Each structure stands twice: as C-alpha cells, then as structure tokens.
C-alpha cells in the first residue's frame, strides 16, 4: 500500500491549512452522495488496520481480510448514521469492527450499540465547543495510555485488542481475577483524570 | 430515575472493548441505556479502544475495495428512523428484541414460592447465563454465593441486601465469592435481569433442596 498523507492524519476535522481532507469528511461525503472515491480512501486508510485487529482477535489472515471488507461495507451502508459531533471517524469504524468481531468470531449478539448520536440526553455540563474538546480528549487519552505502568497497559490491551474477558486475562497471566479488575480500574482512573477538565 | 449503584469501571471497560461474555454484555447494555453517567464513561473508554487500534501495525490487504458489492447495497437511510422509533414500555431498549417491550408480557415460569424466572437463550451458555427474575413483595431470595461473577440490574421495584437498596437502573456488580441475601421490596417486589458466570450456589438446606428445580 502506498502511504498517503491522508492515512498519516486520519482524525482531523475539516480542511486544515495544508488542504488535507479528513476521514470524517470522507464519511460525510459517503453519507451525502455515496461518493465512491471517498470510500476508496477510507478503505485504504482503515482496511489494513481492521485486518490487523481481526488477526489479533484470533482470525486467520483470510478471515481477517473478509472481516475487514465487511467492516468497510458496513461503513458504506451505515454512513448515514455517522454523526461527527458524537465522536471521531476512527472511533466509529473501530466500533463497527468490534461489533462485527463479536458477531462473526464469537457468534454472539453485540448488545452495545454504535455511538451514532442516538443518545438524546446531552451531558448536563457540556461545553459549547464540544467539538474542540473531542479532539483534545482523544489526545489526552493517548498521552495517558502512553504513561500507564506496563502491567496496567497489558491488561487493557488484552481486553481491547486480543478480546479477552477478565477471566481469560486472569488465566492467561496467572493472576487473581481481582488483580485484573483492579489494574483495569487504575488504568481507567488515570485516563479519566486526564480528560476530567474537558467534561 | 436516580441511579446510585453503577457497574465496576473494569466491567464498563470490558464492555467497551467488546470482550464481555454475552450475558454480562446484555446487562451492561441495558444499564447503559438507562444511565447517562455510564454513557459518558463509555464514550471516554471508546477513546481507549481507538487509541490502541490506531497503534496496531497495519497488515496489507490483498483485495481492493469491494466497490461492486458496495454498489449492490442501498445505503441504509431509513435505519436511523427505525431505531429512533420509541416503543412505550418498561423494558430497556437493548433487551426488547429478546423479550418484547413489556415486563408483564414475559412468559414467566414459576420456579419456587414467590419466585418466577424467564431464561434468555444465548449462543454459548458456557460463558454465562442470562435470566429475568421476578420476586414477590417481601420475599427473600435464598442466600447464595457464586463461583464466578454475577451482575444484576433492577428493572422494577427494588431489593435490599447488606450492601444497600437497589432500585430501577441500579446494578449490583459482584465478584466471585460474594455471598448475599437480597430481599424484595415489601410493596412492589422486584424484577431484575441477572447474568451469572457459573451456577449460583445456595447456602441453606432448603435452598439445596430447591436448587435442582429452580435451576439457580
């Protein structure tokens, strides 16, 4: 795959000074006019990462590729449900991949819905410049994760990337279940602290 | 609805990761649909998943974008409207597909004096069981412990145990080895949604006698 400027900057919203177009804009174009070129760009940017995710979740390369195709097809089909105000394009696509993985690799229902703007109750203390804070929140979360102690990052990664339940993580690491949960909690508290003032 | 008992942050994370056994994910999704505060936590947690996802080393794909398949699909423009349709009922939205919109129309099965249940079928019961339980006013659920986790969401009425009173929307997110004896509200009784990992163990001789019949 040829690396493009677009993949290097998947998250920004709107055109920036250098004229780059963000992933969120591609999603809007798909939603508004079924823009096939916008879809190709999204596919190039996300399919390889979704494939990597599916492989980490235990899929063989072939199945992972099929699931990546299907994830992006779902993106095409549901683009109209994407609401830029509610979250980043990557979060939305990641959630689609996550739910597809539950459905296909585990053959279970994914009970938690997509973040699609369905939530009608706004945060009581939401700021008017929520869009800006979305972007900041994302950066703060990345920074907080980068500074987690390795044992906390390990359980968080096993949960999010390998798809293991708490019990499975406990088994894999030879730890009591309570230790796994407390490491998860500690990690989350650190992440939440880092975005607290943005809420 | 004033929710005072929330799930453990670790459970919410597992839910946001999509890594929870289905029975527990169902309880969590139902609670989340009732709880703005947990929805905000979940939104923050989704950034965690996104950040880790972005750090994955991409694996090159051998097939191009599925343009032909795409064109064969009509965009789901109507889907949002369908999902926003409000069904007046007392069942949390995520559960409606499984049990309908009204708790009174659930096909309850009596499993003991003052206790009814309805088991919700899951694909892989070995990862956990999901059931609705209805307890008559003032009735105590037999004291029990469990080998795995247990998660309970109150849907109607309330129950109280040593850790407090649980009302609609509240979640009791219990570790393994916890023993408790909830008592249903003396007037309204209680209807709750319970996920268990491993079968419940009742303590008393009476309960041991009843256990084979109730399936608890």
Short mmCIF file of C-alpha atoms in Angstrom, two decimals:
data_model
loop_
_atom_site.label_atom_id
_atom_site.label_comp_id
_atom_site.label_asym_id
_atom_site.label_seq_id
_atom_site.Cartn_x
_atom_site.Cartn_y
_atom_site.Cartn_z
CA UNK A 1 0.00 0.00 0.00
CA UNK A 2 1.25 3.48 -0.83
CA UNK A 3 1.32 5.58 2.28
CA UNK A 4 -0.68 8.73 1.78
CA UNK A 5 -0.94 11.96 3.68
CA UNK A 6 -4.48 11.01 4.42
CA UNK A 7 -3.58 7.92 6.40
CA UNK A 8 -0.99 9.86 8.32
CA UNK A 9 -3.68 12.12 9.62
CA UNK A 10 -6.83 10.10 9.98
CA UNK A 11 -8.60 12.13 12.65
CA UNK A 12 -8.70 15.83 11.94
CA UNK A 13 -11.98 17.50 11.12
CA UNK A 14 -12.45 19.73 8.13
CA UNK A 15 -9.80 21.07 5.85
CA UNK A 16 -6.71 22.23 7.59
CA UNK A 17 -4.16 24.74 6.38
CA UNK A 18 -2.40 22.24 4.12
CA UNK A 19 -5.59 21.34 2.29
CA UNK A 20 -5.84 17.80 3.64
CA UNK A 21 -9.26 16.29 3.84
CA UNK A 22 -10.14 14.39 6.98
CA UNK A 23 -11.61 10.94 7.38
CA UNK A 24 -14.69 12.47 8.94
CA UNK A 25 -15.22 14.46 5.74
CA UNK A 26 -14.92 11.31 3.63
CA UNK A 27 -17.61 9.75 5.78
CA UNK A 28 -19.84 12.78 5.29
CA UNK A 29 -19.32 12.56 1.52
CA UNK A 30 -20.32 8.92 1.53
CA UNK A 31 -23.37 9.73 3.61
CA UNK A 32 -24.42 12.69 1.50
CA UNK A 33 -23.77 11.48 -2.03
CA UNK A 34 -22.45 7.92 -2.00
CA UNK A 35 -19.02 9.15 -3.03
CA UNK A 36 -17.11 6.08 -4.25
CA UNK A 37 -13.72 7.84 -4.29
CA UNK A 38 -14.18 8.88 -0.68
CA UNK A 39 -14.93 5.25 0.11
CA UNK A 40 -11.73 4.07 -1.61
CA UNK A 41 -9.74 6.48 0.55
CA UNK A 42 -11.40 5.24 3.71
CA UNK A 43 -10.78 1.67 2.63
CA UNK A 44 -7.08 2.32 2.03
CA UNK A 45 -6.75 4.02 5.38
CA UNK A 46 -8.68 1.58 7.52
CA UNK A 47 -8.87 -1.90 5.95
CA UNK A 48 -5.24 -2.83 6.80
CA UNK A 49 -5.74 -1.78 10.41
CA UNK A 50 -9.05 -3.59 10.73
CA UNK A 51 -7.37 -6.68 9.28
CA UNK A 52 -4.59 -6.38 11.88
CA UNK A 53 -7.22 -6.03 14.62
CA UNK A 54 -9.12 -9.12 13.48
CA UNK A 55 -5.90 -11.14 13.38
CA UNK A 56 -5.07 -10.09 16.94
CA UNK A 57 -8.57 -11.21 17.89
CA UNK A 58 -7.71 -14.69 16.64
CA UNK A 59 -8.86 -14.65 13.00
CA UNK A 60 -6.66 -16.27 10.34
CA UNK A 61 -5.41 -13.83 7.64
CA UNK A 62 -8.10 -14.85 5.18
CA UNK A 63 -10.97 -14.45 7.60
CA UNK A 64 -9.43 -11.22 8.87
CA UNK A 65 -9.39 -9.85 5.35
CA UNK A 66 -13.02 -10.83 4.79
CA UNK A 67 -13.99 -9.18 8.05
CA UNK A 68 -12.08 -6.04 7.06
CA UNK A 69 -14.01 -5.95 3.78
CA UNK A 70 -17.24 -6.46 5.63
CA UNK A 71 -16.43 -3.78 8.21
CA UNK A 72 -15.86 -1.24 5.45
CA UNK A 73 -19.00 -2.36 3.63
CA UNK A 74 -20.90 -1.71 6.84
CA UNK A 75 -19.30 1.73 6.98
CA UNK A 76 -20.62 2.36 3.46
CA UNK A 77 -24.06 1.11 4.33
CA UNK A 78 -24.38 2.95 7.63
CA UNK A 79 -22.56 6.16 6.79
CA UNK A 80 -25.85 8.00 7.19
CA UNK A 81 -25.82 7.10 10.88
CA UNK A 82 -22.42 8.63 11.48
CA UNK A 83 -22.64 11.83 13.42
CA UNK A 84 -19.44 13.84 13.50
CA UNK A 85 -20.45 15.57 16.69
CA UNK A 86 -20.60 12.34 18.63
CA UNK A 87 -17.14 11.04 18.03
CA UNK A 88 -14.26 10.58 15.69
CA UNK A 89 -14.48 8.63 12.46
CA UNK A 90 -11.90 6.16 13.76
CA UNK A 91 -13.89 5.51 16.93
CA UNK A 92 -16.98 4.87 14.86
CA UNK A 93 -15.22 2.48 12.48
CA UNK A 94 -13.46 0.73 15.34
CA UNK A 95 -16.84 0.18 17.00
CA UNK A 96 -18.24 -1.34 13.81
CA UNK A 97 -15.23 -3.67 13.62
CA UNK A 98 -15.64 -4.56 17.30
CA UNK A 99 -19.31 -5.45 16.89
CA UNK A 100 -18.69 -7.42 13.71
CA UNK A 101 -15.98 -9.36 15.52
CA UNK A 102 -18.38 -10.26 18.35
CA UNK A 103 -20.96 -11.32 15.79
CA UNK A 104 -18.69 -13.34 13.48
CA UNK A 105 -15.79 -14.60 15.54
CA UNK A 106 -17.80 -15.27 18.65
CA UNK A 107 -21.26 -15.70 17.18
CA UNK A 108 -22.81 -13.65 19.94
CA UNK A 109 -25.01 -10.58 19.84
CA UNK A 110 -23.21 -7.30 20.33
CA UNK A 111 -25.55 -5.69 22.80
CA UNK A 112 -23.87 -2.32 22.95
CA UNK A 113 -24.93 -0.05 20.13
CA UNK A 114 -22.82 2.04 17.85
CA UNK A 115 -22.18 5.56 19.07
CA UNK A 116 -24.47 7.02 16.42
CA UNK A 117 -25.96 10.10 18.02
CA UNK A 118 -28.80 8.03 19.43
CA UNK A 119 -28.03 9.40 22.88
CA UNK A 120 -30.51 12.22 23.28
CA UNK A 121 -29.51 13.28 26.75
CA UNK A 122 -26.60 15.68 26.46
CA UNK A 123 -24.06 15.91 29.20
CA UNK A 124 -25.51 18.42 31.71
CA UNK A 125 -22.28 20.38 31.72
CA UNK A 126 -21.44 20.04 28.03
CA UNK A 127 -19.44 22.92 26.69
CA UNK A 128 -20.47 24.76 23.53
CA UNK A 129 -17.13 23.96 21.94
CA UNK A 130 -17.60 20.24 22.39
CA UNK A 131 -16.05 19.53 19.00
CA UNK A 132 -12.75 21.00 20.04
CA UNK A 133 -12.82 19.11 23.30
CA UNK A 134 -13.45 15.83 21.43
CA UNK A 135 -10.15 16.24 19.67
CA UNK A 136 -8.38 17.25 22.87
CA UNK A 137 -9.91 14.35 24.73
CA UNK A 138 -8.52 11.95 22.20
CA UNK A 139 -5.02 13.36 22.51
CA UNK A 140 -5.19 13.31 26.30
CA UNK A 141 -6.31 9.67 26.29
CA UNK A 142 -3.39 8.76 24.04
CA UNK A 143 -0.97 10.51 26.37
CA UNK A 144 -2.49 8.90 29.46
CA UNK A 145 -2.20 5.44 27.87
CA UNK A 146 1.42 6.08 26.95
CA UNK A 147 2.26 6.78 30.59
CA UNK A 148 0.46 3.78 32.14
CA UNK A 149 2.57 1.29 34.07
CA UNK A 150 3.25 -1.74 31.80
CA UNK A 151 1.16 -4.13 33.92
CA UNK A 152 -1.90 -1.89 33.55
CA UNK A 153 -1.39 -1.32 29.83
CA UNK A 154 -1.03 -5.08 29.40
CA UNK A 155 -4.49 -5.92 30.80
CA UNK A 156 -6.09 -3.05 28.90
CA UNK A 157 -4.53 -4.25 25.62
CA UNK A 158 -5.53 -7.85 26.24
CA UNK A 159 -9.08 -6.66 26.77
CA UNK A 160 -9.35 -4.26 23.82
CA UNK A 161 -7.04 -5.78 21.26
CA UNK A 162 -7.00 -9.51 22.00
CA UNK A 163 -10.66 -9.53 23.01
CA UNK A 164 -10.14 -11.46 26.25
CA UNK A 165 -12.66 -11.36 29.10
CA UNK A 166 -11.44 -10.59 32.62
CA UNK A 167 -11.41 -14.29 33.48
CA UNK A 168 -9.47 -15.13 30.34
CA UNK A 169 -6.92 -12.41 31.13
CA UNK A 170 -6.58 -13.75 34.68
CA UNK A 171 -5.95 -17.21 33.27
CA UNK A 172 -3.50 -16.02 30.61
CA UNK A 173 -1.41 -14.03 33.10
CA UNK A 174 -1.83 -16.37 36.05
CA UNK A 175 -3.33 -13.59 38.17
CA UNK A 176 -6.30 -13.49 40.52
CA UNK A 177 -9.41 -12.06 38.83
CA UNK A 178 -9.47 -9.23 41.39
CA UNK A 179 -5.99 -8.12 40.35
CA UNK A 180 -7.00 -7.96 36.69
CA UNK A 181 -10.03 -5.84 37.57
CA UNK A 182 -8.10 -3.50 39.83
CA UNK A 183 -5.46 -2.92 37.13
CA UNK A 184 -8.22 -2.11 34.66
CA UNK A 185 -9.79 0.32 37.16
CA UNK A 186 -6.48 2.02 37.90
CA UNK A 187 -5.84 2.44 34.19
CA UNK A 188 -9.26 3.94 33.63
CA UNK A 189 -8.94 6.32 36.56
CA UNK A 190 -5.75 7.66 35.07
CA UNK A 191 -7.39 8.11 31.68
CA UNK A 192 -10.45 9.77 33.19
CA UNK A 193 -8.36 12.12 35.28
CA UNK A 194 -6.59 13.24 32.14
CA UNK A 195 -9.85 14.36 30.49
CA UNK A 196 -11.77 15.46 33.58
CA UNK A 197 -11.48 19.19 32.95
CA UNK A 198 -12.78 18.73 29.39
CA UNK A 199 -16.16 17.42 30.52
CA UNK B 1 -34.53 7.82 37.59
CA UNK B 2 -31.84 8.30 40.20
CA UNK B 3 -29.20 5.62 39.75
CA UNK B 4 -26.90 5.16 42.74
CA UNK B 5 -25.28 1.77 42.11
CA UNK B 6 -23.15 1.65 38.98
CA UNK B 7 -21.13 -1.21 37.50
CA UNK B 8 -17.42 -1.52 38.25
CA UNK B 9 -15.32 0.62 35.87
CA UNK B 10 -13.48 -2.59 34.94
CA UNK B 11 -16.77 -4.08 33.72
CA UNK B 12 -17.60 -0.99 31.72
CA UNK B 13 -14.17 -1.21 30.07
CA UNK B 14 -14.61 -4.85 29.16
CA UNK B 15 -17.96 -3.91 27.67
CA UNK B 16 -16.45 -1.09 25.66
CA UNK B 17 -13.73 -3.48 24.46
CA UNK B 18 -16.40 -5.92 23.29
CA UNK B 19 -14.77 -8.59 25.44
CA UNK B 20 -17.52 -9.38 27.91
CA UNK B 21 -19.33 -12.69 27.91
CA UNK B 22 -22.67 -12.10 26.24
CA UNK B 23 -24.85 -12.48 29.35
CA UNK B 24 -22.93 -9.68 31.06
CA UNK B 25 -22.84 -7.51 27.95
CA UNK B 26 -26.64 -7.70 27.87
CA UNK B 27 -26.93 -6.47 31.46
CA UNK B 28 -24.37 -3.74 30.84
CA UNK B 29 -26.04 -2.55 27.61
CA UNK B 30 -29.38 -2.35 29.42
CA UNK B 31 -27.88 -0.34 32.27
CA UNK B 32 -26.02 1.94 29.88
CA UNK B 33 -29.28 2.68 28.06
CA UNK B 34 -30.69 3.94 31.38
CA UNK B 35 -27.60 5.72 32.75
CA UNK B 36 -26.21 8.97 31.25
CA UNK B 37 -23.23 8.90 33.60
CA UNK B 38 -22.06 5.47 32.41
CA UNK B 39 -22.68 6.55 28.82
CA UNK B 40 -20.18 9.35 29.35
CA UNK B 41 -17.66 6.93 30.86
CA UNK B 42 -18.22 4.59 27.94
CA UNK B 43 -17.52 7.42 25.48
CA UNK B 44 -14.18 8.08 27.20
CA UNK B 45 -13.41 4.37 27.18
CA UNK B 46 -14.11 4.17 23.47
CA UNK B 47 -11.21 6.58 23.02
CA UNK B 48 -9.02 3.99 24.74
CA UNK B 49 -10.03 1.36 22.21
CA UNK B 50 -9.50 3.81 19.38
CA UNK B 51 -6.04 4.82 20.60
CA UNK B 52 -4.93 1.17 20.87
CA UNK B 53 -6.50 0.39 17.48
CA UNK B 54 -4.55 3.24 15.88
CA UNK B 55 -1.31 1.86 17.26
CA UNK B 56 -1.76 -1.54 15.61
CA UNK B 57 0.71 -2.28 12.85
CA UNK B 58 -1.42 -2.44 9.68
CA UNK B 59 -1.45 -5.71 7.73
CA UNK B 60 -1.61 -5.14 3.98
CA UNK B 61 -4.77 -6.32 2.31
CA UNK B 62 -4.66 -8.31 -0.93
CA UNK B 63 -8.09 -7.41 -2.27
CA UNK B 64 -9.23 -3.95 -3.36
CA UNK B 65 -12.17 -2.01 -2.01
CA UNK B 66 -15.34 -4.04 -2.65
CA UNK B 67 -16.85 -1.48 -5.00
CA UNK B 68 -19.16 -3.90 -6.79
CA UNK B 69 -20.61 -5.24 -3.55
CA UNK B 70 -20.96 -1.69 -2.33
CA UNK B 71 -22.94 -0.59 -5.34
CA UNK B 72 -25.24 -3.53 -4.85
CA UNK B 73 -26.10 -2.20 -1.42
CA UNK B 74 -28.57 0.55 -0.89
CA UNK B 75 -27.41 2.88 1.85
CA UNK B 76 -29.49 2.35 4.96
CA UNK B 77 -31.01 5.78 5.07
CA UNK B 78 -34.14 4.61 6.84
CA UNK B 79 -32.33 2.78 9.57
CA UNK B 80 -31.89 5.72 11.86
CA UNK B 81 -35.59 6.49 11.87
CA UNK B 82 -36.38 2.92 12.70
CA UNK B 83 -34.03 2.97 15.65
CA UNK B 84 -35.36 6.20 16.98
CA UNK B 85 -38.91 4.89 17.00
CA UNK B 86 -39.93 4.93 20.63
CA UNK B 87 -41.85 1.97 21.89
CA UNK B 88 -43.68 2.77 25.08
CA UNK B 89 -42.82 0.02 27.50
CA UNK B 90 -40.80 -0.74 30.59
CA UNK B 91 -38.09 -2.89 29.03
CA UNK B 92 -34.71 -1.27 28.30
CA UNK B 93 -34.22 -0.80 24.57
CA UNK B 94 -31.35 -3.32 24.12
CA UNK B 95 -33.48 -6.09 25.65
CA UNK B 96 -36.58 -5.51 23.57
CA UNK B 97 -35.52 -7.80 20.73
CA UNK B 98 -35.19 -10.64 23.23
CA UNK B 99 -38.25 -10.15 25.45
CA UNK B 100 -40.51 -7.50 23.92
CA UNK B 101 -41.40 -4.14 25.41
CA UNK B 102 -43.45 -5.12 28.47
CA UNK B 103 -42.27 -6.93 31.58
CA UNK B 104 -45.82 -8.08 32.27
CA UNK B 105 -45.92 -9.95 28.98
CA UNK B 106 -42.80 -12.01 29.66
CA UNK B 107 -43.67 -15.74 29.75
CA UNK B 108 -42.75 -16.14 33.42
CA UNK B 109 -42.19 -19.60 34.77
CA UNK B 110 -42.74 -20.21 38.48
CA UNK B 111 -39.65 -21.80 39.99
CA UNK B 112 -40.48 -21.68 43.71
CA UNK B 113 -42.66 -19.90 46.23
CA UNK B 114 -42.84 -16.25 45.16
CA UNK B 115 -40.09 -16.61 42.55
CA UNK B 116 -40.53 -16.63 38.78
CA UNK B 117 -37.95 -16.59 36.05
CA UNK B 118 -37.51 -16.38 32.33
CA UNK B 119 -34.30 -17.62 30.81
CA UNK B 120 -32.98 -15.69 27.81
CA UNK B 121 -31.30 -18.02 25.32
CA UNK B 122 -27.69 -17.23 24.44
CA UNK B 123 -25.47 -18.74 21.82
CA UNK B 124 -22.86 -20.07 24.22
CA UNK B 125 -24.28 -20.80 27.69
CA UNK B 126 -20.89 -21.99 28.93
CA UNK B 127 -19.78 -18.35 29.03
CA UNK B 128 -22.64 -17.29 31.26
CA UNK B 129 -26.39 -17.38 31.73
CA UNK B 130 -28.90 -14.60 31.43
CA UNK B 131 -32.31 -14.58 33.06
CA UNK B 132 -35.09 -12.33 34.23
CA UNK B 133 -36.16 -13.00 37.80
CA UNK B 134 -39.35 -11.81 39.46
CA UNK B 135 -39.62 -11.95 43.25
CA UNK B 136 -42.86 -11.42 45.21
CA UNK B 137 -43.07 -8.49 47.69
CA UNK B 138 -41.07 -9.04 50.87
CA UNK B 139 -39.75 -12.33 49.60
CA UNK B 140 -36.10 -13.15 50.22
CA UNK B 141 -34.06 -14.72 47.52
CA UNK B 142 -32.25 -17.59 49.20
CA UNK B 143 -28.79 -16.65 50.46
CA UNK B 144 -26.28 -17.61 47.85
CA UNK B 145 -22.71 -17.41 46.78
CA UNK B 146 -21.29 -17.88 43.33
CA UNK B 147 -18.14 -19.22 41.80
CA UNK B 148 -17.96 -16.63 39.05
CA UNK B 149 -19.11 -13.06 38.68
CA UNK B 150 -22.73 -12.07 38.97
CA UNK B 151 -24.33 -8.92 37.65
CA UNK B 152 -27.87 -7.82 38.45
CA UNK B 153 -29.84 -4.91 37.00
CA UNK B 154 -33.07 -3.86 38.72
CA UNK B 155 -35.89 -3.24 36.25
CA UNK B 156 -38.89 -2.77 38.55
CA UNK B 157 -39.44 -2.44 42.31
CA UNK B 158 -36.32 -2.80 44.40
CA UNK B 159 -34.33 -5.14 46.57
CA UNK B 160 -32.11 -4.64 49.57
CA UNK B 161 -29.16 -6.60 50.88
CA UNK B 162 -26.26 -5.89 53.20
CA UNK B 163 -24.74 -3.53 50.62
CA UNK B 164 -27.78 -1.28 50.26
CA UNK B 165 -31.06 -0.80 48.40
CA UNK B 166 -31.15 -1.30 44.65
CA UNK B 167 -33.75 0.49 42.56
CA UNK B 168 -34.55 0.50 38.83
CA UNK B 169 -31.41 1.19 36.82
CA UNK B 170 -29.11 0.18 39.68
CA UNK B 171 -26.56 -2.55 39.08
CA UNK B 172 -25.06 -4.95 41.60
CA UNK B 173 -21.74 -5.95 40.06
CA UNK B 174 -20.49 -8.72 42.32
CA UNK B 175 -17.20 -10.54 42.42
CA UNK B 176 -16.86 -14.24 42.82
CA UNK B 177 -17.13 -15.48 46.40
CA UNK B 178 -19.57 -12.76 47.47
CA UNK B 179 -22.48 -14.09 49.47
CA UNK B 180 -25.63 -12.06 49.80
CA UNK B 181 -29.32 -12.41 50.53
CA UNK B 182 -31.40 -9.82 48.72
CA UNK B 183 -34.95 -9.14 49.94
CA UNK B 184 -37.51 -7.76 47.50
CA UNK B 185 -39.38 -4.53 48.23
CA UNK B 186 -42.28 -5.21 50.66
CA UNK B 187 -44.81 -3.49 48.40
CA UNK B 188 -43.64 -3.74 44.81
CA UNK B 189 -41.49 -6.83 44.86
CA UNK B 190 -38.71 -6.86 42.34
CA UNK B 191 -37.97 -7.71 38.74
CA UNK B 192 -34.33 -7.93 37.77
CA UNK B 193 -32.08 -9.08 34.97
CA UNK B 194 -29.27 -11.34 36.17
CA UNK B 195 -26.14 -12.53 34.42
CA UNK B 196 -24.13 -15.26 36.09
CA UNK B 197 -20.92 -16.95 35.24
CA UNK B 198 -21.01 -20.38 36.78
CA UNK B 199 -24.12 -21.57 38.55
CA UNK B 200 -25.35 -19.97 41.74
CA UNK B 201 -24.82 -21.92 44.94
CA UNK B 202 -27.50 -21.58 47.58
CA UNK B 203 -26.47 -21.98 51.18
CA UNK B 204 -29.38 -23.35 53.19
CA UNK B 205 -30.53 -26.95 53.23
CA UNK B 206 -33.90 -25.77 51.93
CA UNK B 207 -32.28 -23.98 49.04
CA UNK B 208 -30.15 -27.01 48.23
CA UNK B 209 -33.37 -28.95 48.08
CA UNK B 210 -34.99 -26.40 45.79
CA UNK B 211 -31.94 -25.80 43.63
CA UNK B 212 -32.33 -28.75 41.31
CA UNK B 213 -35.80 -27.48 40.39
CA UNK B 214 -35.13 -23.78 40.05
CA UNK B 215 -32.00 -24.12 38.02
CA UNK B 216 -30.33 -21.37 40.04
#
